[in-house]
């Protein structure tokens, strides 16, 4: 049996939806850091990959669940902004 953490897919999709509106670096490294932080904050949902993610989405996509995901993403963004895993551009860092 193959299982995966359904949250990886759900949080990744949500991050794609909101990242354009976020005031943060959007490179692959920062995106992965935000994703990792959010996933560590959220309770994992392990599913049988053969059943697919549709089953999980139907059962989890209520408002509170979405708020929890967004909150974790926003917290991850704040952490990554303060501690990026790469050097920042020279401009725009004075304030
Ligand atoms: Zn970056």
CSV table of N, CA and C and ligand atoms in Angstrom, one decimal:
chain,number,residue,atom,x,y,z
A,1,UNK,N,0.8,-1.2,0.0
A,1,UNK,CA,0.0,0.0,0.0
A,1,UNK,C,0.9,1.2,0.0
A,2,UNK,N,0.5,2.1,-0.9
A,2,UNK,CA,1.3,3.4,-0.9
A,2,UNK,C,0.4,4.5,-0.2
A,3,UNK,N,1.1,5.2,0.7
A,3,UNK,CA,0.3,6.3,1.3
A,3,UNK,C,1.1,7.6,1.1
A,4,UNK,N,0.4,8.7,1.2
A,4,UNK,CA,1.1,10.0,1.1
A,4,UNK,C,0.4,10.9,2.0
A,5,UNK,N,1.0,12.0,2.4
A,5,UNK,CA,0.4,13.0,3.2
A,5,UNK,C,-0.4,13.9,2.3
A,6,UNK,N,-1.7,13.8,2.4
A,6,UNK,CA,-2.5,14.6,1.5
A,6,UNK,C,-2.3,16.1,1.7
A,7,UNK,N,-1.9,16.5,2.9
A,7,UNK,CA,-1.7,17.9,3.1
A,7,UNK,C,-0.6,18.5,2.2
A,8,UNK,N,0.4,17.7,1.8
A,8,UNK,CA,1.4,18.2,0.9
A,8,UNK,C,0.8,18.8,-0.3
A,9,UNK,N,-0.1,18.1,-0.9
A,9,UNK,CA,-0.8,18.5,-2.1
A,9,UNK,C,-1.7,19.7,-1.9
A,10,UNK,N,-2.5,19.6,-0.8
A,10,UNK,CA,-3.5,20.6,-0.5
A,10,UNK,C,-2.8,22.0,-0.2
A,11,UNK,N,-1.7,21.9,0.6
A,11,UNK,CA,-1.1,23.1,1.0
A,11,UNK,C,-0.3,23.7,-0.2
A,12,UNK,N,0.3,22.8,-1.0
A,12,UNK,CA,1.0,23.3,-2.2
A,12,UNK,C,0.0,24.0,-3.1
A,13,UNK,N,-1.1,23.5,-3.3
A,13,UNK,CA,-2.1,24.1,-4.2
A,13,UNK,C,-2.6,25.5,-3.7
A,14,UNK,N,-2.8,25.5,-2.3
A,14,UNK,CA,-3.2,26.8,-1.7
A,14,UNK,C,-2.1,27.8,-1.8
A,15,UNK,N,-0.9,27.4,-1.6
A,15,UNK,CA,0.2,28.3,-1.8
A,15,UNK,C,0.3,28.9,-3.2
A,16,UNK,N,0.1,28.0,-4.2
A,16,UNK,CA,0.1,28.5,-5.6
A,16,UNK,C,-1.0,29.6,-5.8
A,17,UNK,N,-2.1,29.4,-5.1
A,17,UNK,CA,-3.3,30.3,-5.3
A,17,UNK,C,-2.9,31.7,-4.7
A,18,UNK,N,-2.3,31.7,-3.5
A,18,UNK,CA,-2.1,32.9,-2.8
A,18,UNK,C,-0.7,33.6,-3.0
A,19,UNK,N,0.2,32.9,-3.5
A,19,UNK,CA,1.6,33.4,-3.5
A,19,UNK,C,1.8,34.7,-4.2
A,20,UNK,N,1.0,34.9,-5.3
A,20,UNK,CA,1.1,36.2,-6.0
A,20,UNK,C,0.7,37.4,-5.2
A,21,UNK,N,-0.2,37.2,-4.2
A,21,UNK,CA,-0.6,38.3,-3.4
A,21,UNK,C,0.2,38.4,-2.1
A,22,UNK,N,1.2,37.6,-1.9
A,22,UNK,CA,2.0,37.6,-0.7
A,22,UNK,C,3.3,38.5,-1.0
A,23,UNK,N,3.6,39.2,0.1
A,23,UNK,CA,4.8,40.1,0.0
A,23,UNK,C,6.0,39.3,0.5
A,24,UNK,N,6.5,38.5,-0.4
A,24,UNK,CA,7.6,37.6,0.0
A,24,UNK,C,8.3,37.2,-1.3
A,25,UNK,N,9.6,36.7,-1.1
A,25,UNK,CA,10.3,36.1,-2.2
A,25,UNK,C,9.6,34.9,-2.7
A,26,UNK,N,9.5,34.7,-4.1
A,26,UNK,CA,8.7,33.6,-4.6
A,26,UNK,C,9.6,32.6,-5.4
A,27,UNK,N,10.9,32.6,-5.0
A,27,UNK,CA,11.7,31.6,-5.7
A,27,UNK,C,11.5,30.2,-5.1
A,28,UNK,N,12.0,29.2,-5.8
A,28,UNK,CA,11.7,27.8,-5.4
A,28,UNK,C,12.2,27.5,-4.0
A,29,UNK,N,13.3,28.1,-3.6
A,29,UNK,CA,13.8,27.8,-2.3
A,29,UNK,C,12.9,28.3,-1.2
A,30,UNK,N,12.4,29.6,-1.4
A,30,UNK,CA,11.5,30.2,-0.4
A,30,UNK,C,10.2,29.5,-0.4
A,31,UNK,N,9.7,29.1,-1.6
A,31,UNK,CA,8.4,28.4,-1.7
A,31,UNK,C,8.5,27.1,-0.9
A,32,UNK,N,9.6,26.4,-1.1
A,32,UNK,CA,9.8,25.1,-0.4
A,32,UNK,C,9.8,25.3,1.1
A,33,UNK,N,10.5,26.4,1.6
A,33,UNK,CA,10.6,26.7,3.0
A,33,UNK,C,9.3,27.0,3.6
A,34,UNK,N,8.5,27.8,2.9
A,34,UNK,CA,7.1,28.1,3.3
A,34,UNK,C,6.3,26.9,3.4
A,35,UNK,N,6.4,26.1,2.4
A,35,UNK,CA,5.6,24.8,2.4
A,35,UNK,C,6.0,23.9,3.5
A,36,UNK,N,7.3,23.8,3.8
A,36,UNK,CA,7.8,22.9,4.9
A,36,UNK,C,7.3,23.4,6.2
A,37,UNK,N,7.4,24.7,6.4
A,37,UNK,CA,6.9,25.3,7.7
A,37,UNK,C,5.4,25.1,7.9
A,38,UNK,N,4.6,25.3,6.8
A,38,UNK,CA,3.2,25.2,7.0
A,38,UNK,C,2.8,23.7,7.3
A,39,UNK,N,3.5,22.8,6.6
A,39,UNK,CA,3.2,21.4,6.8
A,39,UNK,C,3.6,20.9,8.2
A,40,UNK,N,4.6,21.5,8.8
A,40,UNK,CA,5.0,21.1,10.1
A,40,UNK,C,4.0,21.6,11.1
A,41,UNK,N,3.3,22.7,10.8
A,41,UNK,CA,2.3,23.3,11.7
A,41,UNK,C,1.0,22.6,11.6
A,42,UNK,N,0.7,21.9,10.5
A,42,UNK,CA,-0.6,21.3,10.3
A,42,UNK,C,-0.6,19.8,10.6
A,43,UNK,N,-1.7,19.3,11.0
A,43,UNK,CA,-1.8,17.9,11.2
A,43,UNK,C,-1.8,17.1,9.9
A,44,UNK,N,-0.9,16.2,9.7
A,44,UNK,CA,-0.9,15.4,8.5
A,44,UNK,C,-2.1,14.6,8.2
A,45,UNK,N,-2.5,14.4,7.0
A,45,UNK,CA,-3.6,13.6,6.6
A,45,UNK,C,-3.1,12.5,5.6
A,46,UNK,N,-2.8,11.4,6.2
A,46,UNK,CA,-2.2,10.3,5.3
A,46,UNK,C,-3.4,9.5,4.6
A,47,UNK,N,-3.2,9.4,3.3
A,47,UNK,CA,-4.2,8.7,2.5
A,47,UNK,C,-3.6,7.7,1.6
A,48,UNK,N,-4.4,6.7,1.3
A,48,UNK,CA,-4.0,5.7,0.3
A,48,UNK,C,-4.0,6.4,-1.1
A,49,UNK,N,-2.9,6.4,-1.7
A,49,UNK,CA,-2.8,7.1,-3.0
A,49,UNK,C,-3.7,6.6,-4.0
A,50,UNK,N,-4.1,5.3,-3.9
A,50,UNK,CA,-5.0,4.8,-4.9
A,50,UNK,C,-6.4,5.3,-4.8
A,51,UNK,N,-6.8,5.8,-3.6
A,51,UNK,CA,-8.1,6.4,-3.5
A,51,UNK,C,-8.1,7.8,-4.0
A,52,UNK,N,-6.9,8.4,-4.0
A,52,UNK,CA,-6.8,9.7,-4.6
A,52,UNK,C,-7.1,10.8,-3.6
A,53,UNK,N,-6.8,12.0,-4.1
A,53,UNK,CA,-7.0,13.2,-3.2
A,53,UNK,C,-8.4,13.7,-3.2
A,54,UNK,N,-9.2,13.4,-4.2
A,54,UNK,CA,-10.6,13.9,-4.3
A,54,UNK,C,-11.4,13.6,-3.1
A,55,UNK,N,-11.2,12.3,-2.6
A,55,UNK,CA,-11.9,11.9,-1.4
A,55,UNK,C,-11.5,12.8,-0.2
A,56,UNK,N,-10.3,13.1,0.0
A,56,UNK,CA,-9.8,14.0,1.1
A,56,UNK,C,-10.4,15.4,0.9
A,57,UNK,N,-10.3,15.9,-0.3
A,57,UNK,CA,-10.8,17.3,-0.5
A,57,UNK,C,-12.3,17.5,-0.2
A,58,UNK,N,-13.1,16.5,-0.6
A,58,UNK,CA,-14.5,16.6,-0.3
A,58,UNK,C,-14.7,16.7,1.2
A,59,UNK,N,-13.9,15.9,1.9
A,59,UNK,CA,-14.1,15.8,3.4
A,59,UNK,C,-13.4,16.8,4.2
A,60,UNK,N,-12.5,17.6,3.6
A,60,UNK,CA,-11.8,18.5,4.4
A,60,UNK,C,-11.9,20.0,4.0
A,61,UNK,N,-12.5,20.2,2.8
A,61,UNK,CA,-12.5,21.6,2.4
A,61,UNK,C,-13.6,22.4,2.9
A,62,UNK,N,-13.7,22.5,4.3
A,62,UNK,CA,-14.6,23.4,4.9
A,62,UNK,C,-13.8,24.7,5.2
A,63,UNK,N,-14.6,25.7,5.7
A,63,UNK,CA,-14.0,27.0,5.9
A,63,UNK,C,-12.8,27.0,6.9
A,64,UNK,N,-13.1,26.3,8.0
A,64,UNK,CA,-12.1,26.3,9.1
A,64,UNK,C,-10.8,25.6,8.6
A,65,UNK,N,-10.9,24.6,7.9
A,65,UNK,CA,-9.8,23.9,7.3
A,65,UNK,C,-8.9,24.8,6.4
A,66,UNK,N,-9.6,25.5,5.6
A,66,UNK,CA,-8.9,26.4,4.7
A,66,UNK,C,-8.2,27.6,5.5
A,67,UNK,N,-8.9,28.0,6.5
A,67,UNK,CA,-8.3,29.1,7.4
A,67,UNK,C,-7.0,28.6,8.0
A,68,UNK,N,-7.1,27.3,8.5
A,68,UNK,CA,-5.9,26.7,9.2
A,68,UNK,C,-4.7,26.6,8.2
A,69,UNK,N,-5.0,26.2,7.0
A,69,UNK,CA,-4.0,26.2,5.9
A,69,UNK,C,-3.4,27.5,5.7
A,70,UNK,N,-4.3,28.5,5.4
A,70,UNK,CA,-3.8,29.9,5.1
A,70,UNK,C,-3.0,30.5,6.3
A,71,UNK,N,-3.5,30.2,7.5
A,71,UNK,CA,-2.7,30.8,8.7
A,71,UNK,C,-1.3,30.2,8.7
A,72,UNK,N,-1.2,28.9,8.5
A,72,UNK,CA,0.1,28.2,8.5
A,72,UNK,C,1.0,28.8,7.4
A,73,UNK,N,0.4,29.0,6.2
A,73,UNK,CA,1.2,29.6,5.1
A,73,UNK,C,1.7,31.0,5.4
A,74,UNK,N,0.8,31.8,6.0
A,74,UNK,CA,1.2,33.2,6.3
A,74,UNK,C,2.3,33.2,7.4
A,75,UNK,N,2.2,32.3,8.3
A,75,UNK,CA,3.2,32.2,9.4
A,75,UNK,C,4.5,31.8,8.7
A,76,UNK,N,4.5,30.9,7.8
A,76,UNK,CA,5.7,30.4,7.1
A,76,UNK,C,6.3,31.6,6.3
A,77,UNK,N,5.5,32.4,5.7
A,77,UNK,CA,5.9,33.5,4.9
A,77,UNK,C,6.7,34.5,5.8
A,78,UNK,N,6.2,34.8,7.0
A,78,UNK,CA,6.8,35.7,7.9
A,78,UNK,C,8.2,35.1,8.3
A,79,UNK,N,8.3,33.8,8.6
A,79,UNK,CA,9.5,33.2,9.0
A,79,UNK,C,10.5,33.3,7.9
A,80,UNK,N,10.1,33.0,6.7
A,80,UNK,CA,11.0,32.9,5.5
A,80,UNK,C,11.5,34.3,5.2
A,81,UNK,N,10.6,35.3,5.4
A,81,UNK,CA,11.0,36.7,5.1
A,81,UNK,C,12.1,37.2,6.0
A,82,UNK,N,12.0,36.7,7.3
A,82,UNK,CA,13.0,37.1,8.3
A,82,UNK,C,14.3,36.3,8.2
A,83,UNK,N,14.1,35.0,7.8
A,83,UNK,CA,15.3,34.1,7.7
A,83,UNK,C,15.3,33.4,6.3
A,84,UNK,N,15.5,34.1,5.2
A,84,UNK,CA,15.6,33.4,3.9
A,84,UNK,C,16.9,32.6,3.9
A,85,UNK,N,16.8,31.5,3.1
A,85,UNK,CA,17.9,30.6,3.0
A,85,UNK,C,18.8,31.0,1.8
A,86,UNK,N,18.8,32.2,1.5
A,86,UNK,CA,19.7,32.8,0.4
A,86,UNK,C,19.8,34.2,0.7
A,87,UNK,N,20.8,34.8,0.1
A,87,UNK,CA,21.1,36.3,0.3
A,87,UNK,C,20.0,37.1,-0.4
A,88,UNK,N,19.6,38.2,0.2
A,88,UNK,CA,18.6,39.0,-0.4
A,88,UNK,C,19.2,40.0,-1.4
A,89,UNK,N,18.4,40.4,-2.4
A,89,UNK,CA,18.9,41.4,-3.3
A,89,UNK,C,19.4,42.7,-2.6
A,90,UNK,N,20.3,43.4,-3.2
A,90,UNK,CA,20.8,44.6,-2.5
A,90,UNK,C,19.8,45.7,-2.3
A,91,UNK,N,18.9,45.8,-3.3
A,91,UNK,CA,17.9,46.9,-3.2
A,91,UNK,C,16.7,46.5,-2.4
A,92,UNK,N,16.1,47.5,-1.8
A,92,UNK,CA,14.8,47.3,-1.2
A,92,UNK,C,14.9,46.6,0.2
A,93,UNK,N,16.1,46.5,0.8
A,93,UNK,CA,16.2,45.9,2.1
A,93,UNK,C,16.4,46.9,3.2
A,94,UNK,N,16.4,48.1,2.9
A,94,UNK,CA,16.8,49.1,3.9
A,94,UNK,C,15.7,49.3,5.0
A,95,UNK,N,14.5,49.2,4.6
A,95,UNK,CA,13.4,49.5,5.5
A,95,UNK,C,12.9,48.2,6.1
B,1,LIG,ZN1,13.8,33.3,-2.3
